[in-house]
mmCIF file of C-alpha atoms in Angstrom:
data_model
loop_
_atom_site.group_PDB
_atom_site.id
_atom_site.type_symbol
_atom_site.label_atom_id
_atom_site.label_comp_id
_atom_site.label_asym_id
_atom_site.label_seq_id
_atom_site.Cartn_x
_atom_site.Cartn_y
_atom_site.Cartn_z
ATOM 1 C CA UNK A 14 75.591 88.377 104.219
ATOM 2 C CA UNK A 15 76.718 91.519 102.397
ATOM 3 C CA UNK A 16 73.969 93.435 100.622
ATOM 4 C CA UNK A 17 73.885 95.611 97.510
ATOM 5 C CA UNK A 18 73.085 98.571 99.766
ATOM 6 C CA UNK A 19 76.254 97.896 101.780
ATOM 7 C CA UNK A 20 78.312 97.860 98.576
ATOM 8 C CA UNK A 21 76.837 101.213 97.582
ATOM 9 C CA UNK A 22 77.514 102.641 101.056
ATOM 10 C CA UNK A 23 81.121 101.398 100.820
ATOM 11 C CA UNK A 24 81.621 103.170 97.476
ATOM 12 C CA UNK A 25 80.089 106.357 98.852
ATOM 13 C CA UNK A 26 82.431 106.176 101.864
ATOM 14 C CA UNK A 27 85.364 105.653 99.482
ATOM 15 C CA UNK A 28 84.374 108.713 97.427
ATOM 16 C CA UNK A 29 83.678 110.859 100.489
ATOM 17 C CA UNK A 30 87.147 109.974 101.722
ATOM 18 C CA UNK A 31 88.755 111.300 98.558
ATOM 19 C CA UNK A 32 86.786 114.549 98.878
ATOM 20 C CA UNK A 33 87.785 114.879 102.545
ATOM 21 C CA UNK A 34 91.468 114.287 101.741
ATOM 22 C CA UNK A 35 91.358 116.938 98.987
ATOM 23 C CA UNK A 36 89.740 119.491 101.279
ATOM 24 C CA UNK A 37 92.154 118.703 104.112
ATOM 25 C CA UNK A 38 95.071 119.299 101.743
ATOM 26 C CA UNK A 39 93.635 122.618 100.571
ATOM 27 C CA UNK A 40 92.937 123.805 104.111
ATOM 28 C CA UNK A 41 95.923 122.379 106.001
ATOM 29 C CA UNK A 42 98.557 121.108 103.575
ATOM 30 C CA UNK A 43 100.282 117.764 103.348
ATOM 31 C CA UNK A 44 100.210 116.926 107.061
ATOM 32 C CA UNK A 45 96.450 117.472 107.273
ATOM 33 C CA UNK A 46 95.932 115.412 104.107
ATOM 34 C CA UNK A 47 98.040 112.567 105.526
ATOM 35 C CA UNK A 48 96.065 112.581 108.772
ATOM 36 C CA UNK A 49 92.744 112.506 106.915
ATOM 37 C CA UNK A 50 93.984 109.856 104.467
ATOM 38 C CA UNK A 51 95.238 107.647 107.306
ATOM 39 C CA UNK A 52 91.834 107.839 109.014
ATOM 40 C CA UNK A 53 90.167 107.035 105.681
ATOM 41 C CA UNK A 54 92.416 104.026 105.060
ATOM 42 C CA UNK A 55 91.752 102.761 108.599
ATOM 43 C CA UNK A 56 87.982 103.156 108.169
ATOM 44 C CA UNK A 57 87.513 101.768 104.651
ATOM 45 C CA UNK A 58 90.358 99.396 103.760
ATOM 46 C CA UNK A 59 91.160 95.986 105.256
ATOM 47 C CA UNK A 60 94.790 96.487 106.242
ATOM 48 C CA UNK A 61 93.769 95.240 109.705
ATOM 49 C CA UNK A 62 93.108 91.829 108.085
ATOM 50 C CA UNK A 63 96.296 91.495 106.023
ATOM 51 C CA UNK A 64 97.610 92.804 102.722
ATOM 52 C CA UNK A 65 95.198 94.735 100.523
ATOM 53 C CA UNK A 66 95.508 93.986 96.798
ATOM 54 C CA UNK A 67 95.694 97.583 95.527
ATOM 55 C CA UNK A 68 96.622 98.506 91.967
ATOM 56 C CA UNK A 69 96.377 102.297 91.640
ATOM 57 C CA UNK A 70 95.495 103.981 88.368
ATOM 58 C CA UNK A 71 98.767 105.865 87.972
ATOM 59 C CA UNK A 72 101.366 103.449 89.323
ATOM 60 C CA UNK A 73 104.039 101.605 87.391
ATOM 61 C CA UNK A 74 107.160 99.495 87.557
ATOM 62 C CA UNK A 75 108.154 97.911 90.842
ATOM 63 C CA UNK A 76 105.682 100.190 92.643
ATOM 64 C CA UNK A 77 102.637 99.175 90.562
ATOM 65 C CA UNK A 78 101.044 97.178 93.382
ATOM 66 C CA UNK A 79 100.484 98.590 96.870
ATOM 67 C CA UNK A 80 99.794 95.844 99.386
ATOM 68 C CA UNK A 81 100.495 97.845 102.529
ATOM 69 C CA UNK A 82 99.020 100.995 104.004
ATOM 70 C CA UNK A 83 102.200 103.062 103.504
ATOM 71 C CA UNK A 84 102.019 102.471 99.748
ATOM 72 C CA UNK A 85 98.346 103.437 99.626
ATOM 73 C CA UNK A 86 98.962 106.555 101.719
ATOM 74 C CA UNK A 87 101.764 107.619 99.380
ATOM 75 C CA UNK A 88 99.530 107.139 96.367
ATOM 76 C CA UNK A 89 96.667 109.155 97.833
ATOM 77 C CA UNK A 90 98.728 112.044 99.261
ATOM 78 C CA UNK A 91 102.035 111.991 97.361
ATOM 79 C CA UNK A 92 104.991 113.832 98.873
ATOM 80 C CA UNK A 93 106.755 110.554 99.686
ATOM 81 C CA UNK A 94 110.455 109.885 99.308
ATOM 82 C CA UNK A 95 109.741 106.126 99.085
ATOM 83 C CA UNK A 96 107.269 106.667 96.216
ATOM 84 C CA UNK A 97 108.705 109.612 94.261
ATOM 85 C CA UNK A 98 106.392 109.178 91.228
ATOM 86 C CA UNK A 99 103.205 109.563 93.275
ATOM 87 C CA UNK A 100 101.526 112.917 92.657
ATOM 88 C CA UNK A 101 98.804 112.418 95.263
ATOM 89 C CA UNK A 102 95.641 111.126 93.610
ATOM 90 C CA UNK A 103 93.411 112.190 96.506
ATOM 91 C CA UNK A 104 94.706 115.776 96.693
ATOM 92 C CA UNK A 105 93.493 116.756 93.227
ATOM 93 C CA UNK A 106 90.656 118.992 94.433
ATOM 94 C CA UNK A 107 87.898 116.362 94.352
ATOM 95 C CA UNK A 108 84.400 117.534 95.254
ATOM 96 C CA UNK A 109 82.142 114.601 94.413
ATOM 97 C CA UNK A 110 82.055 110.981 93.295
ATOM 98 C CA UNK A 111 79.512 108.978 91.320
ATOM 99 C CA UNK A 112 79.592 105.290 90.518
ATOM 100 C CA UNK A 113 78.004 103.197 87.814
ATOM 101 C CA UNK A 114 77.772 99.450 88.360
ATOM 102 C CA UNK A 115 78.706 97.011 85.601
ATOM 103 C CA UNK A 116 78.291 93.958 87.852
ATOM 104 C CA UNK A 117 78.579 92.771 91.407
ATOM 105 C CA UNK A 118 79.046 89.387 93.022
ATOM 106 C CA UNK A 119 78.079 88.654 96.617
ATOM 107 C CA UNK A 120 78.645 85.443 98.544
ATOM 108 C CA UNK A 121 78.386 85.484 102.325
ATOM 109 C CA UNK A 122 80.849 87.922 103.882
ATOM 110 C CA UNK A 123 82.761 88.552 100.637
ATOM 111 C CA UNK A 124 81.742 90.578 97.595
ATOM 112 C CA UNK A 125 83.154 92.055 94.408
ATOM 113 C CA UNK A 126 82.035 95.118 92.487
ATOM 114 C CA UNK A 127 83.095 96.329 89.048
ATOM 115 C CA UNK A 128 82.137 99.508 87.239
ATOM 116 C CA UNK A 129 83.045 103.116 86.694
ATOM 117 C CA UNK A 130 83.879 105.801 89.200
ATOM 118 C CA UNK A 131 83.608 109.434 88.125
ATOM 119 C CA UNK A 132 85.295 112.026 90.313
ATOM 120 C CA UNK A 133 84.546 115.725 89.816
ATOM 121 C CA UNK A 134 87.098 118.328 90.873
ATOM 122 C CA UNK A 135 86.522 121.874 92.152
ATOM 123 C CA UNK A 136 86.654 123.249 88.580
ATOM 124 C CA UNK A 137 83.981 120.844 87.336
ATOM 125 C CA UNK A 138 86.407 118.555 85.481
ATOM 126 C CA UNK A 139 85.420 114.886 85.573
ATOM 127 C CA UNK A 140 87.857 111.981 85.714
ATOM 128 C CA UNK A 141 86.297 108.603 84.929
ATOM 129 C CA UNK A 142 88.154 105.420 85.843
ATOM 130 C CA UNK A 143 87.469 101.703 85.536
ATOM 131 C CA UNK A 144 87.314 100.158 89.019
ATOM 132 C CA UNK A 145 87.099 96.769 90.637
ATOM 133 C CA UNK A 146 86.685 96.469 94.390
ATOM 134 C CA UNK A 147 86.760 93.314 96.485
ATOM 135 C CA UNK A 148 85.197 93.487 99.934
ATOM 136 C CA UNK A 149 85.192 91.327 103.027
ATOM 137 C CA UNK A 150 83.599 91.826 106.410
ATOM 138 C CA UNK A 151 86.083 91.922 109.274
ATOM 139 C CA UNK A 152 85.618 90.273 112.691
ATOM 140 C CA UNK A 153 83.475 93.223 113.839
ATOM 141 C CA UNK A 154 81.231 92.997 110.764
ATOM 142 C CA UNK A 155 82.642 96.112 109.077
ATOM 143 C CA UNK A 156 82.804 95.922 105.287
ATOM 144 C CA UNK A 157 86.400 96.504 104.161
ATOM 145 C CA UNK A 158 88.099 96.956 100.789
ATOM 146 C CA UNK A 159 90.560 94.069 100.346
ATOM 147 C CA UNK A 160 91.039 94.442 96.580
ATOM 148 C CA UNK A 161 91.154 97.726 94.674
ATOM 149 C CA UNK A 162 92.087 97.755 90.989
ATOM 150 C CA UNK A 163 91.917 100.958 88.999
ATOM 151 C CA UNK A 164 92.723 101.824 85.411
ATOM 152 C CA UNK A 165 91.974 104.486 82.858
ATOM 153 C CA UNK A 166 89.487 103.490 80.159
ATOM 154 C CA UNK A 167 91.126 101.999 77.078
ATOM 155 C CA UNK A 168 91.462 104.511 74.246
ATOM 156 C CA UNK A 169 91.762 102.614 70.904
#
């Protein structure tokens, strides 16, 4: 059974991945960022189990949903001919991540979490996004993201 502590650890791993991708980009450019992002996707997301239901914050049109790893990699690193509108969400100089839980649901080897993620960049600017993550344990018992929905808070 998945625990609340595992959900927290999964969010921390997700945030640490974004920080690592940003630092890799700053230190080694696009190729280093792609290598780090690929390792992050392999470690955290469930592409080894099938399509991941990923709706990035800043995606639109026919490329709104990213169900394969190539689409997620393009969103995180940018610099992709197949996804020309992607600026590289994970190469924005992130330095830390905090999460605030609105609710979570756990049943056996599947869980869902909803809340806010705040990412702080190297200049101290904070970007807060609404997030929903769905998780499932794979055959080895590793908790994987299988659903990732992100949006900017509604501004009436």
